[in-house]
Amino acid sequence: MTETSLHGSFAVPGDKSISHRALIFSALCKGQVTITGLSPAEDCQSTAQCMRELGLTVTADPSEPGRYTVVSPGLKGLKAPQNLLDAGNSGTTIRVMSGLVAGLPFTSRFDGDESLRKRPMSRVLDLLAQMGATVSFDAKQGCAPFSVNGTQLKGKEFNLKVASAQVQTALLLAGLQAEGSTLVTLPEIARDHTLRMFRHMGVPYTEPGENSVQVEKLEKTLGGFTIAVPADISSAAFFMVGAACLPGSDLTLLNCGMNQGRTLVIDVLKRMGANIEVLNAREVSCEPIADIRVRYNGRLRGTTIHGGEVASGVDEIPILSIAGALCDGTFTVEGAEELRHKESDRLTAITNNLSGIGATVRPTEDGFVLTGQESLQGGSTWSTHLDHRLAMTGLIVNAICKKPIKIEETESIKISYPTFQQDLEKVLQGSLLPS
Ligand code: S3P
């Protein structure tokens, strides 16, 4: 084991999921929206640009990083995009925005980068088509590029097979423009940022059953609003795992989003015996937030991540696997097939990279089983598949392994956390405000 440890106290940048929603949901109101703490992620810039194409003005305030002013003409004032809606690498942008434009009286054409073009879009587009939208694919059925021909939609009931917050959100945005009511039921709990933001903005909805949400056509005109975006727990997760694995670490992640559909990383690390304190719990703009202190507490124990809880840590499983590789016992991930459909096939990527650094890992159809060991050798090449979360995982692995690894590329990190490397270097040196 190296001497490296993580120290300090700082806030990672704003939450990506909430930032996308703040920009997209601005279209539901007529007036000015002020967003503070907007994520600097390239994905959110893709959303901002797409929203501009629909007639919103989205302006960064140069005096405060993350402060944005959005001016929206309201749903009825949105205009047909003159250009392609380019979602870049962002699944949230393309899927959630499809739901918004499905109810608008014009055609919107979407595309994305090579990775996004491979990701499944039918899970949302087929359902929007059932509500009345016409969808046509340019090349491959079910994949970008595609066009959505918006229309007067009809409300419907949906029982989703996958607990996808993106699909749920797209259907609710369509439902707010549809005749009749729209009911969306998820198979298990997922992030509920959409509902919390609806509450914050004054969008009416009901929850008729467990994991079920119902909306009616939005008849009232909503005014502008102000929203503060918490720090992104998915970004903080890299540091949490690093601190839990590196002896001597004592790190506090400030203002961290604590949405119950996102906190699997904390639950799993606690189950493994990590010393994690949730401090100063409070609510900001209808979202729970807290400061998370992680202190190294000796070698972690094994645990199992079950299928029913995957949705609340779907983006954190790559970094959690590093804690698993170092645990005393067995670390199992089950029911995580969904990870194959993210920015890369994250199950294959994790298991290949982990065997490269000397971990004992057995891939399964929908997860993997790790037999933990006291240290990790490293010295290998870490493949990222241009996936930002794999690249950031690689940088934490590099701080943990005996021998440095060669990370294929780190450019992709800008997709979610452009200053990750600088922030990691600061806490590795312990030079941020000491806790
Ligand atoms: C997101 C939901 C998750 C997550 C993605 C962001 C969201 O996707 O992986 O990074 O903002 O709703 P799914 O809802 O498709 O699981």
Tab-separated table of C-alpha atoms and ligand atoms in Angstrom:
chain	number	residue	atom	x	y	z
A	1	MET	CA	0.000	0.000	0.000
A	2	THR	CA	1.277	3.520	-0.767
A	3	GLU	CA	1.548	6.313	1.811
A	4	THR	CA	-1.080	8.344	-0.026
A	5	SER	CA	-4.148	9.574	1.859
A	6	LEU	CA	-6.936	12.086	1.251
A	7	HIS	CA	-7.400	15.105	3.512
A	8	GLY	CA	-9.410	18.289	3.581
A	9	SER	CA	-12.856	19.645	3.170
A	10	PHE	CA	-14.367	20.906	-0.075
A	11	ALA	CA	-17.455	20.808	-2.284
A	12	VAL	CA	-17.423	18.967	-5.598
A	13	PRO	CA	-19.235	20.803	-8.446
A	14	GLY	CA	-23.020	20.952	-8.849
A	15	ASP	CA	-25.157	17.881	-9.464
A	16	LYS	CA	-25.410	16.918	-13.128
A	17	SER	CA	-28.883	15.314	-12.940
A	18	ILE	CA	-30.387	18.317	-11.151
A	19	SER	CA	-28.605	20.772	-13.470
A	20	HIS	CA	-30.069	19.111	-16.589
A	21	ARG	CA	-33.532	19.269	-15.048
A	22	ALA	CA	-33.195	22.919	-13.978
A	23	LEU	CA	-32.324	23.880	-17.573
A	24	ILE	CA	-34.975	21.699	-19.232
A	25	PHE	CA	-37.805	22.405	-16.772
A	26	SER	CA	-37.223	26.156	-17.239
A	27	ALA	CA	-39.190	25.655	-20.468
A	28	LEU	CA	-42.306	24.888	-18.384
A	29	CYS	CA	-42.387	28.404	-16.979
A	30	LYS	CA	-42.627	31.840	-18.502
A	31	GLY	CA	-40.083	34.231	-17.087
A	32	GLN	CA	-36.653	34.227	-15.545
A	33	VAL	CA	-35.005	31.311	-13.781
A	34	THR	CA	-31.883	31.817	-11.691
A	35	ILE	CA	-29.746	28.720	-11.163
A	36	THR	CA	-26.811	28.666	-8.762
A	37	GLY	CA	-24.262	25.859	-8.594
A	38	LEU	CA	-25.038	24.577	-12.109
A	39	SER	CA	-22.739	21.708	-13.002
A	40	PRO	CA	-19.756	22.666	-15.214
A	41	ALA	CA	-20.126	19.268	-16.931
A	42	GLU	CA	-19.916	19.263	-20.711
A	43	ASP	CA	-23.142	17.214	-20.656
A	44	CYS	CA	-24.996	20.150	-19.086
A	45	GLN	CA	-23.571	22.509	-21.692
A	46	SER	CA	-25.106	20.191	-24.303
A	47	THR	CA	-28.471	20.602	-22.590
A	48	ALA	CA	-28.043	24.392	-22.370
A	49	GLN	CA	-27.309	24.562	-26.107
A	50	CYS	CA	-30.319	22.388	-26.987
A	51	MET	CA	-32.567	24.601	-24.857
A	52	ARG	CA	-31.233	27.687	-26.652
A	53	GLU	CA	-32.247	26.026	-29.915
A	54	LEU	CA	-35.810	25.871	-28.572
A	55	GLY	CA	-35.843	29.608	-27.825
A	56	LEU	CA	-34.583	29.945	-24.259
A	57	THR	CA	-31.738	32.261	-23.429
A	58	VAL	CA	-29.225	30.622	-21.119
A	59	THR	CA	-26.487	32.917	-19.851
A	60	ALA	CA	-23.620	32.264	-17.457
A	61	ASP	CA	-23.002	35.017	-14.902
A	62	PRO	CA	-19.262	35.761	-15.134
A	63	SER	CA	-19.160	36.970	-11.510
A	64	GLU	CA	-19.988	33.570	-9.966
A	65	PRO	CA	-19.080	30.124	-11.353
A	66	GLY	CA	-22.226	28.034	-11.804
A	67	ARG	CA	-24.639	30.982	-11.638
A	68	TYR	CA	-26.896	31.061	-14.711
A	69	THR	CA	-29.857	33.118	-15.830
A	70	VAL	CA	-32.406	31.418	-18.049
A	71	VAL	CA	-35.182	33.356	-19.757
A	72	SER	CA	-38.016	31.208	-21.063
A	73	PRO	CA	-40.916	32.181	-23.322
A	74	GLY	CA	-43.045	29.391	-21.753
A	75	LEU	CA	-44.144	26.125	-23.380
A	76	LYS	CA	-46.394	27.822	-25.946
A	77	GLY	CA	-43.605	30.217	-26.951
A	78	LEU	CA	-40.991	27.548	-27.747
A	79	LYS	CA	-39.811	27.570	-31.352
A	80	ALA	CA	-38.909	24.874	-33.835
A	81	PRO	CA	-35.142	24.261	-33.654
A	82	GLN	CA	-33.331	25.467	-36.750
A	83	ASN	CA	-30.425	23.159	-36.040
A	84	LEU	CA	-29.866	19.622	-34.881
A	85	LEU	CA	-30.314	19.115	-31.118
A	86	ASP	CA	-26.845	17.784	-30.354
A	87	ALA	CA	-26.856	15.944	-27.024
A	88	GLY	CA	-23.133	15.122	-27.257
A	89	ASN	CA	-22.410	12.299	-24.800
A	90	SER	CA	-25.483	12.919	-22.647
A	91	GLY	CA	-28.188	10.269	-22.285
A	92	THR	CA	-30.152	12.513	-19.930
A	93	THR	CA	-30.248	15.361	-22.465
A	94	ILE	CA	-31.454	13.243	-25.379
A	95	ARG	CA	-33.995	11.136	-23.451
A	96	VAL	CA	-35.499	13.809	-21.211
A	97	MET	CA	-35.655	16.399	-23.989
A	98	SER	CA	-37.418	13.894	-26.240
A	99	GLY	CA	-40.273	13.941	-23.728
A	100	LEU	CA	-40.397	17.727	-23.773
A	101	VAL	CA	-40.491	18.114	-27.553
A	102	ALA	CA	-42.948	15.229	-28.097
A	103	GLY	CA	-45.773	17.587	-27.118
A	104	LEU	CA	-44.592	20.581	-29.147
A	105	PRO	CA	-46.060	21.363	-32.583
A	106	PHE	CA	-42.888	20.895	-34.648
A	107	THR	CA	-40.147	18.433	-35.549
A	108	SER	CA	-36.944	18.167	-33.534
A	109	ARG	CA	-33.970	16.203	-34.763
A	110	PHE	CA	-31.569	14.733	-32.179
A	111	ASP	CA	-28.079	13.311	-32.445
A	112	GLY	CA	-25.115	12.641	-30.192
A	113	ASP	CA	-21.549	11.408	-30.207
A	114	GLU	CA	-20.433	7.914	-31.160
A	115	SER	CA	-21.110	6.533	-27.670
A	116	LEU	CA	-24.601	8.046	-27.432
A	117	ARG	CA	-25.461	6.718	-30.893
A	118	LYS	CA	-24.987	3.195	-29.526
A	119	ARG	CA	-27.257	3.648	-26.495
A	120	PRO	CA	-30.882	2.406	-26.465
A	121	MET	CA	-33.478	5.096	-27.158
A	122	SER	CA	-36.539	2.894	-27.734
A	123	ARG	CA	-37.110	2.601	-23.993
A	124	VAL	CA	-38.330	6.194	-24.123
A	125	LEU	CA	-39.258	6.798	-27.768
A	126	ASP	CA	-41.584	3.772	-28.074
A	127	LEU	CA	-43.554	5.076	-25.093
A	128	LEU	CA	-43.727	8.619	-26.455
A	129	ALA	CA	-45.013	7.109	-29.700
A	130	GLN	CA	-47.776	5.382	-27.703
A	131	MET	CA	-48.778	8.859	-26.506
A	132	GLY	CA	-49.041	10.018	-30.132
A	133	ALA	CA	-45.613	11.383	-31.140
A	134	THR	CA	-44.093	10.226	-34.423
A	135	VAL	CA	-40.497	9.113	-34.201
A	136	SER	CA	-38.261	8.322	-37.153
A	137	PHE	CA	-34.753	6.956	-36.989
A	138	ASP	CA	-32.160	8.111	-39.538
A	139	ALA	CA	-30.088	4.950	-39.672
A	140	LYS	CA	-30.383	2.284	-36.978
A	141	GLN	CA	-33.807	1.546	-35.451
A	142	GLY	CA	-33.888	2.565	-31.782
A	143	CYS	CA	-30.712	4.695	-31.949
A	144	ALA	CA	-29.740	8.318	-32.550
A	145	PRO	CA	-29.872	10.185	-34.861
A	146	PHE	CA	-33.672	10.406	-34.837
A	147	SER	CA	-36.489	12.927	-35.250
A	148	VAL	CA	-39.466	13.506	-32.988
A	149	ASN	CA	-42.541	14.944	-34.629
A	150	GLY	CA	-44.428	16.583	-31.780
A	151	THR	CA	-48.210	16.625	-31.559
A	152	GLN	CA	-51.141	16.907	-29.138
A	153	LEU	CA	-50.332	13.888	-26.986
A	154	LYS	CA	-52.735	11.608	-25.130
A	155	GLY	CA	-52.063	10.648	-21.507
A	156	LYS	CA	-51.365	6.973	-20.730
A	157	GLU	CA	-50.416	4.612	-17.931
A	158	PHE	CA	-46.921	3.151	-17.965
A	159	ASN	CA	-45.366	0.419	-15.848
A	160	LEU	CA	-41.657	0.706	-16.581
A	161	LYS	CA	-39.515	-2.442	-16.616
A	162	VAL	CA	-36.308	-0.520	-15.893
A	163	ALA	CA	-36.131	1.896	-12.919
A	164	SER	CA	-34.953	4.719	-15.155
A	165	ALA	CA	-35.373	8.261	-13.845
A	166	GLN	CA	-34.607	9.536	-17.336
A	167	VAL	CA	-37.498	7.648	-18.915
A	168	GLN	CA	-39.857	8.558	-16.063
A	169	THR	CA	-38.926	12.231	-16.450
A	170	ALA	CA	-39.428	12.213	-20.218
A	171	LEU	CA	-42.897	10.674	-19.810
A	172	LEU	CA	-43.884	13.182	-17.131
A	173	LEU	CA	-42.797	16.105	-19.339
A	174	ALA	CA	-44.875	14.627	-22.159
A	175	GLY	CA	-47.730	14.013	-19.687
A	176	LEU	CA	-47.783	17.681	-18.659
A	177	GLN	CA	-48.659	18.503	-22.281
A	178	ALA	CA	-51.051	15.572	-22.905
A	179	GLU	CA	-54.850	15.367	-22.831
A	180	GLY	CA	-55.974	13.316	-19.815
A	181	SER	CA	-53.709	11.960	-17.149
A	182	THR	CA	-50.358	10.194	-17.365
A	183	LEU	CA	-49.296	7.678	-14.728
A	184	VAL	CA	-45.734	6.371	-14.548
A	185	THR	CA	-44.768	3.531	-12.203
A	186	LEU	CA	-41.156	2.469	-11.634
A	187	PRO	CA	-40.259	-1.088	-10.569
A	188	GLU	CA	-38.145	0.257	-7.690
A	189	ILE	CA	-36.941	3.495	-6.173
A	190	ALA	CA	-34.809	5.753	-8.364
A	191	ARG	CA	-33.665	9.369	-8.004
A	192	ASP	CA	-36.709	11.622	-7.526
A	193	HIS	CA	-35.120	14.935	-8.547
A	194	THR	CA	-37.920	15.504	-11.030
A	195	LEU	CA	-40.651	15.387	-8.391
A	196	ARG	CA	-38.673	17.529	-5.996
A	197	MET	CA	-38.105	20.136	-8.694
A	198	PHE	CA	-41.780	20.007	-9.688
A	199	ARG	CA	-42.621	20.740	-6.044
A	200	HIS	CA	-40.074	23.554	-5.938
A	201	MET	CA	-41.453	25.141	-9.112
A	202	GLY	CA	-45.140	24.546	-8.351
A	203	VAL	CA	-45.846	21.870	-11.009
A	204	PRO	CA	-48.810	19.804	-9.719
A	205	TYR	CA	-48.504	16.002	-9.471
A	206	THR	CA	-49.803	13.187	-7.281
A	207	GLU	CA	-48.292	9.941	-6.047
A	208	PRO	CA	-51.133	7.396	-6.178
A	209	GLY	CA	-48.975	4.418	-5.178
A	210	GLU	CA	-45.465	3.270	-4.356
A	211	ASN	CA	-43.021	4.576	-6.994
A	212	SER	CA	-46.009	5.911	-9.010
A	213	VAL	CA	-46.455	9.483	-10.209
A	214	GLN	CA	-49.438	10.999	-11.985
A	215	VAL	CA	-49.621	14.303	-13.859
A	216	GLU	CA	-52.360	16.087	-15.781
A	217	LYS	CA	-52.039	18.646	-18.553
A	218	LEU	CA	-50.338	21.738	-17.133
A	219	GLU	CA	-52.974	24.414	-17.568
A	220	LYS	CA	-51.593	27.149	-15.334
A	221	THR	CA	-48.730	29.394	-16.389
A	222	LEU	CA	-45.786	29.005	-14.047
A	223	GLY	CA	-43.622	32.010	-13.210
A	224	GLY	CA	-39.825	32.043	-12.977
A	225	PHE	CA	-38.014	30.582	-9.986
A	226	THR	CA	-34.634	30.406	-8.288
A	227	ILE	CA	-32.893	27.113	-7.640
A	228	ALA	CA	-29.673	26.125	-5.854
A	229	VAL	CA	-28.035	22.926	-7.143
A	230	PRO	CA	-26.307	20.756	-4.483
A	231	ALA	CA	-22.874	19.190	-4.960
A	232	ASP	CA	-22.971	16.013	-7.054
A	233	ILE	CA	-22.895	12.849	-4.915
A	234	SER	CA	-21.817	10.838	-7.981
A	235	SER	CA	-18.688	13.021	-8.217
A	236	ALA	CA	-18.169	12.958	-4.449
A	237	ALA	CA	-18.342	9.135	-4.561
A	238	PHE	CA	-14.827	8.905	-6.070
A	239	PHE	CA	-13.394	10.749	-3.076
A	240	MET	CA	-15.540	8.800	-0.581
A	241	VAL	CA	-14.204	5.484	-1.848
A	242	GLY	CA	-10.657	6.880	-2.025
A	243	ALA	CA	-10.821	8.056	1.596
A	244	ALA	CA	-12.373	4.772	2.773
A	245	CYS	CA	-9.533	2.808	1.130
A	246	LEU	CA	-6.458	4.970	1.760
A	247	PRO	CA	-5.056	4.615	5.321
A	248	GLY	CA	-4.959	7.846	7.321
A	249	SER	CA	-7.553	9.654	5.167
A	250	ASP	CA	-9.967	12.173	6.681
A	251	LEU	CA	-12.021	13.985	4.068
A	252	THR	CA	-15.248	16.008	4.187
A	253	LEU	CA	-17.392	16.513	1.088
A	254	LEU	CA	-19.504	19.626	1.625
A	255	ASN	CA	-23.093	20.397	0.500
A	256	CYS	CA	-23.505	16.961	-0.984
A	257	GLY	CA	-26.857	15.972	-2.523
A	258	MET	CA	-28.468	13.221	-0.405
A	259	ASN	CA	-31.423	12.270	-2.583
A	260	GLN	CA	-32.551	8.840	-1.376
A	261	GLY	CA	-32.361	7.521	-4.932
A	262	ARG	CA	-28.630	8.356	-5.028
A	263	THR	CA	-27.184	7.305	-1.661
A	264	LEU	CA	-26.284	3.655	-2.312
A	265	VAL	CA	-22.601	4.602	-2.256
A	266	ILE	CA	-22.916	5.713	1.374
A	267	ASP	CA	-25.037	2.706	2.385
A	268	VAL	CA	-22.627	0.245	0.774
A	269	LEU	CA	-19.490	1.817	2.264
A	270	LYS	CA	-21.157	1.819	5.694
A	271	ARG	CA	-22.114	-1.844	5.263
A	272	MET	CA	-18.470	-2.511	4.478
A	273	GLY	CA	-17.448	-0.905	7.775
A	274	ALA	CA	-16.354	2.540	6.570
A	275	ASN	CA	-16.443	5.434	9.028
A	276	ILE	CA	-18.891	7.844	7.395
A	277	GLU	CA	-20.625	10.671	9.196
A	278	VAL	CA	-23.540	12.556	7.668
A	279	LEU	CA	-23.271	16.056	9.149
A	280	ASN	CA	-25.363	19.204	8.985
A	281	ALA	CA	-28.285	17.560	7.125
A	282	ARG	CA	-30.590	20.186	5.631
A	283	GLU	CA	-32.822	20.898	2.630
A	284	VAL	CA	-32.077	23.275	-0.242
A	285	SER	CA	-34.520	23.902	-3.097
A	286	CYS	CA	-36.514	20.818	-1.978
A	287	GLU	CA	-33.451	18.511	-2.150
A	288	PRO	CA	-31.837	16.974	0.964
A	289	ILE	CA	-28.153	17.843	1.344
A	290	ALA	CA	-25.441	17.213	3.964
A	291	ASP	CA	-21.695	17.289	4.564
A	292	ILE	CA	-20.155	13.819	4.388
A	293	ARG	CA	-17.069	13.056	6.467
A	294	VAL	CA	-15.179	9.890	5.568
A	295	ARG	CA	-12.339	8.670	7.767
A	296	TYR	CA	-10.218	5.620	7.026
A	297	ASN	CA	-11.342	2.892	9.385
A	298	GLY	CA	-9.228	-0.128	8.533
A	299	ARG	CA	-9.849	-2.750	5.894
A	300	LEU	CA	-13.417	-2.879	4.582
A	301	ARG	CA	-15.641	-5.975	4.735
A	302	GLY	CA	-17.344	-7.672	1.792
A	303	THR	CA	-20.990	-7.064	0.861
A	304	THR	CA	-23.523	-7.730	-1.890
A	305	ILE	CA	-25.229	-5.081	-4.006
A	306	HIS	CA	-28.610	-6.560	-4.946
A	307	GLY	CA	-30.575	-5.855	-8.121
A	308	GLY	CA	-33.295	-3.908	-6.302
A	309	GLU	CA	-30.822	-1.291	-5.077
A	310	VAL	CA	-28.750	-0.844	-8.245
A	311	ALA	CA	-30.807	2.141	-9.470
A	312	SER	CA	-29.775	4.208	-6.444
A	313	GLY	CA	-26.094	3.707	-7.209
A	314	VAL	CA	-26.157	3.041	-10.938
A	315	ASP	CA	-23.324	5.504	-11.656
A	316	GLU	CA	-21.275	4.620	-8.566
A	317	ILE	CA	-20.766	0.878	-9.085
A	318	PRO	CA	-17.499	1.341	-11.050
A	319	ILE	CA	-15.852	3.214	-8.169
A	320	LEU	CA	-17.449	0.993	-5.505
A	321	SER	CA	-15.848	-2.004	-7.203
A	322	ILE	CA	-12.448	-0.648	-6.100
A	323	ALA	CA	-13.531	-0.817	-2.451
A	324	GLY	CA	-14.729	-4.348	-3.268
A	325	ALA	CA	-11.370	-5.356	-4.756
A	326	LEU	CA	-9.674	-4.405	-1.470
A	327	CYS	CA	-12.225	-5.851	0.955
A	328	ASP	CA	-11.761	-8.634	3.443
A	329	GLY	CA	-14.152	-11.190	1.961
A	330	THR	CA	-16.334	-11.193	-1.150
A	331	PHE	CA	-17.907	-8.234	-2.908
A	332	THR	CA	-20.778	-9.169	-5.209
A	333	VAL	CA	-22.835	-7.075	-7.615
A	334	GLU	CA	-26.093	-8.661	-8.876
A	335	GLY	CA	-28.881	-7.463	-11.163
A	336	ALA	CA	-26.785	-4.687	-12.688
A	337	GLU	CA	-27.358	-5.488	-16.388
A	338	GLU	CA	-28.268	-1.808	-16.841
A	339	LEU	CA	-24.584	-0.916	-16.515
A	340	ARG	CA	-24.015	-2.419	-19.964
A	341	HIS	CA	-26.093	0.425	-21.434
A	342	LYS	CA	-24.262	3.398	-19.942
A	343	GLU	CA	-21.554	5.514	-21.611
A	344	SER	CA	-19.744	2.183	-22.107
A	345	ASP	CA	-20.448	-1.423	-21.147
A	346	ARG	CA	-19.319	-0.708	-17.613
A	347	LEU	CA	-19.580	-4.317	-16.408
A	348	THR	CA	-17.117	-5.591	-18.998
A	349	ALA	CA	-14.870	-2.564	-18.555
A	350	ILE	CA	-14.729	-2.918	-14.766
A	351	THR	CA	-13.990	-6.627	-14.749
A	352	ASN	CA	-11.291	-6.342	-17.452
A	353	ASN	CA	-9.592	-3.382	-15.786
A	354	LEU	CA	-9.753	-5.008	-12.364
A	355	SER	CA	-8.115	-8.206	-13.566
A	356	GLY	CA	-5.453	-5.999	-15.175
A	357	ILE	CA	-4.506	-4.497	-11.801
A	358	GLY	CA	-4.338	-7.935	-10.205
A	359	ALA	CA	-7.784	-8.219	-8.597
A	360	THR	CA	-9.553	-11.577	-8.388
A	361	VAL	CA	-12.781	-10.977	-10.275
A	362	ARG	CA	-15.375	-13.281	-11.829
A	363	PRO	CA	-17.737	-11.656	-14.337
A	364	THR	CA	-21.390	-12.774	-14.265
A	365	GLU	CA	-24.203	-12.050	-16.703
A	366	ASP	CA	-25.550	-9.139	-14.676
A	367	GLY	CA	-22.668	-8.208	-12.398
A	368	PHE	CA	-19.453	-9.620	-10.962
A	369	VAL	CA	-17.954	-11.295	-7.900
A	370	LEU	CA	-14.722	-9.970	-6.399
A	371	THR	CA	-12.575	-11.836	-3.906
A	372	GLY	CA	-10.948	-9.009	-2.015
A	373	GLN	CA	-7.229	-8.775	-1.372
A	374	GLU	CA	-5.037	-6.623	0.841
A	375	SER	CA	-3.415	-4.652	-1.957
A	376	LEU	CA	-3.654	-4.139	-5.693
A	377	GLN	CA	-0.654	-4.515	-7.942
A	378	GLY	CA	-1.401	-2.013	-10.751
A	379	GLY	CA	1.205	-1.500	-13.485
A	380	SER	CA	-1.392	-2.157	-16.201
A	381	THR	CA	-3.159	-0.049	-18.815
A	382	TRP	CA	-6.568	1.162	-17.628
A	383	SER	CA	-9.079	1.274	-20.488
A	384	THR	CA	-11.639	4.065	-20.275
A	385	HIS	CA	-13.673	3.490	-23.466
A	386	LEU	CA	-13.951	7.319	-23.426
A	387	ASP	CA	-16.237	6.919	-20.399
A	388	HIS	CA	-15.742	9.707	-17.840
A	389	ARG	CA	-16.601	7.562	-14.815
A	390	LEU	CA	-14.070	4.912	-15.819
A	391	ALA	CA	-11.381	7.573	-16.289
A	392	MET	CA	-12.036	9.056	-12.815
A	393	THR	CA	-12.087	5.563	-11.301
A	394	GLY	CA	-8.666	5.027	-12.924
A	395	LEU	CA	-7.232	8.100	-11.199
A	396	ILE	CA	-8.378	6.824	-7.782
A	397	VAL	CA	-7.011	3.362	-8.601
A	398	ASN	CA	-3.698	4.979	-9.465
A	399	ALA	CA	-3.532	6.520	-5.973
A	400	ILE	CA	-4.243	3.099	-4.423
A	401	CYS	CA	-2.176	0.606	-6.441
A	402	LYS	CA	1.404	-0.374	-5.643
A	403	LYS	CA	2.586	0.428	-9.164
A	404	PRO	CA	1.205	3.337	-11.240
A	405	ILE	CA	-1.276	2.437	-13.952
A	406	LYS	CA	-1.464	3.952	-17.422
A	407	ILE	CA	-4.878	5.509	-17.903
A	408	GLU	CA	-5.820	5.365	-21.576
A	409	GLU	CA	-7.179	8.934	-21.579
A	410	THR	CA	-8.530	11.485	-19.113
A	411	GLU	CA	-10.067	13.916	-21.635
A	412	SER	CA	-13.505	12.314	-21.159
A	413	ILE	CA	-13.609	13.500	-17.526
A	414	LYS	CA	-14.862	16.886	-18.751
A	415	ILE	CA	-18.183	15.188	-19.518
A	416	SER	CA	-19.103	15.359	-15.820
A	417	TYR	CA	-16.312	16.902	-13.708
A	418	PRO	CA	-13.781	19.017	-15.634
A	419	THR	CA	-11.633	19.869	-12.558
A	420	PHE	CA	-11.573	16.368	-11.052
A	421	GLN	CA	-7.848	15.854	-11.488
A	422	GLN	CA	-6.951	19.220	-9.936
A	423	ASP	CA	-9.313	18.622	-6.992
A	424	LEU	CA	-7.867	15.150	-6.449
A	425	GLU	CA	-4.331	16.524	-6.464
A	426	LYS	CA	-5.323	19.135	-3.868
A	427	VAL	CA	-6.798	16.617	-1.439
A	428	LEU	CA	-3.964	14.164	-2.030
A	429	GLN	CA	-1.640	16.895	-0.789
A	430	GLY	CA	-4.106	17.854	1.924
A	431	SER	CA	-3.856	21.499	0.851
A	432	LEU	CA	-7.580	22.399	0.914
A	433	LEU	CA	-9.093	23.782	4.117
A	434	PRO	CA	-8.067	21.202	6.713
A	435	SER	CA	-10.992	19.495	8.478
B	1	S3P	C1	-29.964	10.041	-14.681
B	1	S3P	C2	-30.433	8.797	-14.454
B	1	S3P	C3	-29.609	7.571	-14.577
B	1	S3P	C4	-28.130	7.895	-14.525
B	1	S3P	C5	-27.755	9.060	-15.386
B	1	S3P	C6	-28.541	10.302	-14.979
B	1	S3P	C7	-30.901	11.157	-14.578
B	1	S3P	O1	-29.929	6.973	-15.811
B	1	S3P	O2	-27.362	6.783	-14.905
B	1	S3P	O3	-26.377	9.325	-15.237
B	1	S3P	O4	-30.453	12.320	-14.505
B	1	S3P	O5	-32.121	10.924	-14.554
B	1	S3P	P1	-31.221	6.008	-15.911
B	1	S3P	O6	-32.356	6.784	-15.361
B	1	S3P	O7	-31.415	5.691	-17.344
B	1	S3P	O8	-30.840	4.823	-15.077
